[in-house]
Coordinates of C-alpha atoms in Angstrom, one line a residue:
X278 CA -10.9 -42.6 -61.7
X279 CA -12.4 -44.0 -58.2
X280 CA -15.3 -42.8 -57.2
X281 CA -15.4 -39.8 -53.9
X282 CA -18.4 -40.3 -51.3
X283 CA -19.9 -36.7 -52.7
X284 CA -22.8 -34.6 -51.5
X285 CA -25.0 -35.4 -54.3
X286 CA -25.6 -38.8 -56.1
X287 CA -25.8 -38.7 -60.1
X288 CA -29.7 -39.3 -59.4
X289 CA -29.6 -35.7 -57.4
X290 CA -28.3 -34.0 -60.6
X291 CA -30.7 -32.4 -62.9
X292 CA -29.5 -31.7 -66.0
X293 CA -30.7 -29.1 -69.1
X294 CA -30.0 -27.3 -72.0
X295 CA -29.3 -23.7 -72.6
X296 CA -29.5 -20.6 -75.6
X297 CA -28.6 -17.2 -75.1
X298 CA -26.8 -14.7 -76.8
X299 CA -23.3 -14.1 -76.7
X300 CA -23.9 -10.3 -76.4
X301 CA -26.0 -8.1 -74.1
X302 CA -28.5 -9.3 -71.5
X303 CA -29.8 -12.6 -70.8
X304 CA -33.6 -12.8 -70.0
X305 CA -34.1 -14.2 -66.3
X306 CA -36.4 -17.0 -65.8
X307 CA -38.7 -14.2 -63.8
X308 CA -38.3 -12.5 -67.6
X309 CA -39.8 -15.7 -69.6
X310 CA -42.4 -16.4 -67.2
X311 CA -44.0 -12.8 -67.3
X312 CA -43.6 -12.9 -71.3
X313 CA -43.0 -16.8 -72.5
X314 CA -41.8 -15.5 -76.1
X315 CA -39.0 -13.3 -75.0
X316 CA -36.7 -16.1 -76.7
X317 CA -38.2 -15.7 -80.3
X318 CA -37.6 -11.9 -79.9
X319 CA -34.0 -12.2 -78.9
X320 CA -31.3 -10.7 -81.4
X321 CA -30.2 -13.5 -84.3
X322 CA -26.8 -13.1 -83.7
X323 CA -24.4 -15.2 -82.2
X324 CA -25.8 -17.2 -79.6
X325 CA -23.8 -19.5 -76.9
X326 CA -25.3 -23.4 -76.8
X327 CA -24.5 -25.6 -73.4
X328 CA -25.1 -27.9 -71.3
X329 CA -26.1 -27.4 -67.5
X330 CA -25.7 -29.9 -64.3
X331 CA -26.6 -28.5 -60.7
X332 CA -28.3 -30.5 -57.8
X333 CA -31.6 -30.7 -57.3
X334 CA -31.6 -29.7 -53.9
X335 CA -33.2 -26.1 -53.0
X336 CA -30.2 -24.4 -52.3
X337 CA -28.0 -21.8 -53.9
X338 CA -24.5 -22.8 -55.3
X339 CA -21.3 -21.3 -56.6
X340 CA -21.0 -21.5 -60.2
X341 CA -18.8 -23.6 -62.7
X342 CA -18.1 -23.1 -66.0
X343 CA -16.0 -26.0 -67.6
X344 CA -14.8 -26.0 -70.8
X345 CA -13.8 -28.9 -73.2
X346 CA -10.7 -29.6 -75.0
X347 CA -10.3 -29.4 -78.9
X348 CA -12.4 -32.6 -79.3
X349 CA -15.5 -30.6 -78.8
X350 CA -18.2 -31.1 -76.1
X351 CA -18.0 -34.9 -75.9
X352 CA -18.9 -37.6 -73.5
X353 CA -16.1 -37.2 -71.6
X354 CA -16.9 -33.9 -70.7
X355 CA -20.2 -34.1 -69.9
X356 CA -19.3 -37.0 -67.2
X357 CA -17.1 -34.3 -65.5
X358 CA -19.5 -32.2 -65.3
X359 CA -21.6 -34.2 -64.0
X360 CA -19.0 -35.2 -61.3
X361 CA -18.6 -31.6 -60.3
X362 CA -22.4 -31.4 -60.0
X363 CA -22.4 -34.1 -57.8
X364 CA -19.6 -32.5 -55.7
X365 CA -22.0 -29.6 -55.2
X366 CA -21.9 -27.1 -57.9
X367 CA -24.0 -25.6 -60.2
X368 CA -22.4 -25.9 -63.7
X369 CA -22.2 -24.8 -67.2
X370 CA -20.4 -26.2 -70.6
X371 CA -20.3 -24.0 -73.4
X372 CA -20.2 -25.3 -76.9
X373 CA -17.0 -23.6 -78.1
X374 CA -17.7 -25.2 -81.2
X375 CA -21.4 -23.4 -81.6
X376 CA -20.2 -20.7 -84.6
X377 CA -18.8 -24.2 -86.2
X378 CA -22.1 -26.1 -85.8
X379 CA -21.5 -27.3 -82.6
X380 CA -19.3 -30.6 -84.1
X381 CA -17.5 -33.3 -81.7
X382 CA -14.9 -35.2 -83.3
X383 CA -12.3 -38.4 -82.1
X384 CA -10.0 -37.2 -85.6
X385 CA -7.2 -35.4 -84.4
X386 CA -6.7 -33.5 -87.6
X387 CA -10.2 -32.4 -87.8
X388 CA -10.2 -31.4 -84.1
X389 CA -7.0 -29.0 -85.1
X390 CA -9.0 -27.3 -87.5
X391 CA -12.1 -26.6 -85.4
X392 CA -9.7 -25.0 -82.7
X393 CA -8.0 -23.0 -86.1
X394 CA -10.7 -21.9 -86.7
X395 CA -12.5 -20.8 -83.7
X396 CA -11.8 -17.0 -82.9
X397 CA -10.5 -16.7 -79.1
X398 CA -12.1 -13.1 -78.8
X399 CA -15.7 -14.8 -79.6
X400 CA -14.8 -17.9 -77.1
X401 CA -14.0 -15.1 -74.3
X402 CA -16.8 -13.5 -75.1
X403 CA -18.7 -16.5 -74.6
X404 CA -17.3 -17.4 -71.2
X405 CA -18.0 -14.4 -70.0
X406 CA -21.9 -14.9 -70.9
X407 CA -21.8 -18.3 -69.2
X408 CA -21.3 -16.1 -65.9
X409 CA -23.9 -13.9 -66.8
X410 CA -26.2 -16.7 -67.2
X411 CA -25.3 -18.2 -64.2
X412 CA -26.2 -14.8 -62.6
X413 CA -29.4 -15.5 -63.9
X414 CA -30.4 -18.9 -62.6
X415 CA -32.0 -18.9 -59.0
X416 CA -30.1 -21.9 -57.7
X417 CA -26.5 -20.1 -58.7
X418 CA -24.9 -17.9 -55.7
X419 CA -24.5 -14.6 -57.2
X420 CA -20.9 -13.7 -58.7
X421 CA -19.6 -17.0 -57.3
X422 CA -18.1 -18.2 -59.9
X423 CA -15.3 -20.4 -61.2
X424 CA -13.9 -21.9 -65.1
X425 CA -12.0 -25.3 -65.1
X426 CA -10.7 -26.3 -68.5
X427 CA -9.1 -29.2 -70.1
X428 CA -6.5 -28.9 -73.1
X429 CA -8.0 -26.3 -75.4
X430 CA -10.5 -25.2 -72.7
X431 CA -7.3 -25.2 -70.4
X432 CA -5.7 -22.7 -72.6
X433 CA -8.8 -20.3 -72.6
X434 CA -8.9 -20.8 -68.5
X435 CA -5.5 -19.0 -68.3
X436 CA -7.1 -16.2 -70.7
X437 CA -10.0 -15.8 -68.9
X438 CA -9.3 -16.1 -65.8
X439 CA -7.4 -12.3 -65.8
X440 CA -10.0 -11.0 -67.9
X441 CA -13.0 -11.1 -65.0
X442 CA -12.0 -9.3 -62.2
X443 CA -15.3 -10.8 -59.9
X444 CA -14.1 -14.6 -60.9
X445 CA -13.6 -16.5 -57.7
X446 CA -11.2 -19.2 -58.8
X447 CA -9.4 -20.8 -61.8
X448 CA -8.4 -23.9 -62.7
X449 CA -6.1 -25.1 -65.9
X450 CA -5.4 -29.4 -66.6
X451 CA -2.5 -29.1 -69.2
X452 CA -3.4 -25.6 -71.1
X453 CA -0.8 -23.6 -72.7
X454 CA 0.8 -21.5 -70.3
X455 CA 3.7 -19.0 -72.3
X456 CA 5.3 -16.0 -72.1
X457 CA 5.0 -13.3 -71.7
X458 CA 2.9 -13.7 -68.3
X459 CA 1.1 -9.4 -68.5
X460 CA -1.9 -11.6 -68.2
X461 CA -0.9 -12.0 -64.2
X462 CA -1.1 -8.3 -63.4
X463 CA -4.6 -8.1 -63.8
X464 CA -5.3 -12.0 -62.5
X465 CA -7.4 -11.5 -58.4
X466 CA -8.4 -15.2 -57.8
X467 CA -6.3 -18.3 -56.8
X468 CA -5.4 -19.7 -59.7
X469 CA -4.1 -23.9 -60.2
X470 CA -2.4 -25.3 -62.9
X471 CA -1.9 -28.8 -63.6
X472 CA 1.1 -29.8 -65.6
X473 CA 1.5 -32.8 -67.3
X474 CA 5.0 -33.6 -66.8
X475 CA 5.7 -35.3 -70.4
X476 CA 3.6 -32.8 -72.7
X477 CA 5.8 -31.3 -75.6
X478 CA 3.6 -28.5 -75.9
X479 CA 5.0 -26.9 -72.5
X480 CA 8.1 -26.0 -72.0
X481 CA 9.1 -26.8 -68.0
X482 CA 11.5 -23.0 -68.6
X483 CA 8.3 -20.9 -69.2
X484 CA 6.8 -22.8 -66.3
X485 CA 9.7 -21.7 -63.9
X486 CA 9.1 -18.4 -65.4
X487 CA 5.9 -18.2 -64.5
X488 CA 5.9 -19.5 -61.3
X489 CA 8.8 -16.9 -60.2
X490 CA 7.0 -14.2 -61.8
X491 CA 3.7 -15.3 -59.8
X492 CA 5.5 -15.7 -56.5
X493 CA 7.2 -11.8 -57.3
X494 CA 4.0 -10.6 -57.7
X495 CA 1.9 -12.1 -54.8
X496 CA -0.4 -13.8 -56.6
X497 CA -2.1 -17.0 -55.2
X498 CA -0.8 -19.7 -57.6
X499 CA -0.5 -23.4 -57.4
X500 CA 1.2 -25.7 -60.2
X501 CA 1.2 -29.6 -60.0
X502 CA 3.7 -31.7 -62.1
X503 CA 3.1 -35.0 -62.7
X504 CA 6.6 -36.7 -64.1
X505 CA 6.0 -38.7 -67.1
X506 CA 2.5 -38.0 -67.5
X507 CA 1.5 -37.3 -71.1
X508 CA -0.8 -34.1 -72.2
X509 CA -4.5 -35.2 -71.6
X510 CA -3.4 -38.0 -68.8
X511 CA -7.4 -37.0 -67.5
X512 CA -9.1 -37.9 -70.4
X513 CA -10.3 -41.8 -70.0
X514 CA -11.5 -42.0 -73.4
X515 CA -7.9 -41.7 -74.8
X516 CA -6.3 -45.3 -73.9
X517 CA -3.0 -44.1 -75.4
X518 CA -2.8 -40.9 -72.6
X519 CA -4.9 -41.9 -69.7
X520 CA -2.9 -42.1 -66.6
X521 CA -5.6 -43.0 -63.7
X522 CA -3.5 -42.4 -61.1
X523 CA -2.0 -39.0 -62.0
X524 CA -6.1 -38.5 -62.9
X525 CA -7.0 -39.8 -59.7
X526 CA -4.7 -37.3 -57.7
X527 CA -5.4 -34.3 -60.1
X528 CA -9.0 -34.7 -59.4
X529 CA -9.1 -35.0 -55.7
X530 CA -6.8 -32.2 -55.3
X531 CA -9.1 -29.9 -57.8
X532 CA -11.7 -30.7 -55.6
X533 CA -10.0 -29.1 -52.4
X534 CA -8.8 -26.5 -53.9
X535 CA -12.5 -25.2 -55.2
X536 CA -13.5 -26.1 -51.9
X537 CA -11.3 -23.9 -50.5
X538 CA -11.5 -21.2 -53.4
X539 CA -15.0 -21.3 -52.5
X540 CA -14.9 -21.8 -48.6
X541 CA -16.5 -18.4 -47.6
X542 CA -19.0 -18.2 -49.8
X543 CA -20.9 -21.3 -48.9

């Protein structure tokens, strides 16, 4: 993908690491400066590992939370990340893989497994605390918040997105998106879906379905096709897939429609 003139330069974009639990409350940073060994005191149950990117420019911005595809948290994703940092948002990728060690893979049959095997009320659960965490971080605007997910992580958008009532925006490249479409009742932020054209995964019926059933109900939906383009046409680690053009267009309309998702909170 080209590169957009951005607000921030990759130099601007601070990056870190984060633990906290998946469960119950998160210690502030005004928490571990008062007591600096609240962390070794902290339940030993599950915890939630990521990654953060957010300018380095005092300011507060809206919240991201991006999550990978079944691959695990690879290098692709972090350089997306880091793109959306530089765009001028404050950003967080879970590990979806933590309960599984954490493990990144290029084997297709061993990235099946790890999404077998991962438990989709635990992931939730987990997306959920990234917000929380966000809420925690003193350059993160309050409840402005957004997920963006690729493949697997496009899948768990669509879950999520209905689940958080406070969520300001949602955004799914080539998730699973089937019937039945319940989910939409309870869904209060603009949601776009990008759909890759060629993947066998999705059928183009229960895409019709859903966008009739969205357009019944009101709700603020947006679906892109791109004809011929194969699932994961984003991912520019994947020669065989990667379609930069579709990429190229996917990306800069994402961008416009957070900015505009996020328009009056900034």
């Amino acid at each position: 993908m080209t590169q957009r003139t951005t607000p921030f330069t990759l130099e601007q974009v601070g990056t870190g690491t984060a633990r906290f639990p998946s469960a119950g409350p998160i210690p502030t940073v005004t928490d571990m400066s008062v007591d600096p060994y609240i962390l070794t005191r902290m339940s030993k149950a599950a915890h939630v590992e990521a990654l953060q990117f957010w300018p380095q420019e005092k300011g507060t911005y809206p919240g991201l939370v991006v999550l990978h595809e079944a691959w695990g948290l690879n290098v692709q994703i972090k350089e997306l990340a880091n793109r959306l940092a530089c765009e001028g948002y404050a950003v967080i990728v879970p590990n979806l893989y933590t309960r599984q060690g954490g493990m990144v893979t290029a084997n297709a049959e061993a990235a099946g497994m790890l999404m077998a095997r991962a438990k989709e009320a635990d992931l939730l659960q987990d997306i959920s605390q990234c917000c929380e965490f966000l809420n925690t971080r003193d350059y993160v605007k309050r409840n402005v918040h957004g997920v963006i997910g690729f493949g697997m992580g496009g899948t768990l958008a669509i879950k999520f997105m209905s689940q958080r009532k406070r969520l300001r925006t949602a955004v799914s490249f080539y998730g699973a998106l089937r019937p039945p479409f319940d989910f939409l009742n309870n869904l209060h932020c603009p949601f776009l879906y990008h759909w890759a054209g060629a993947d066998e995964s999705v059928n183009a019926a229960d895409i019709e379905q859903f966008r009739r059933t969205a357009q019944e109900q009101g709700k603020r939906v947006t679906i892109h096709t791109y004809d011929g383009a194969p699932h994961a046409f984003c991912d520019e680690t994947r020669k065989e897939t990667y379609r930069p053009d579709a990429a190229q267009t996917a990306w800069d309309r994402t961008m416009e429609f957070l900015a505009e998702s996020f328009k009056a909170d900034l």
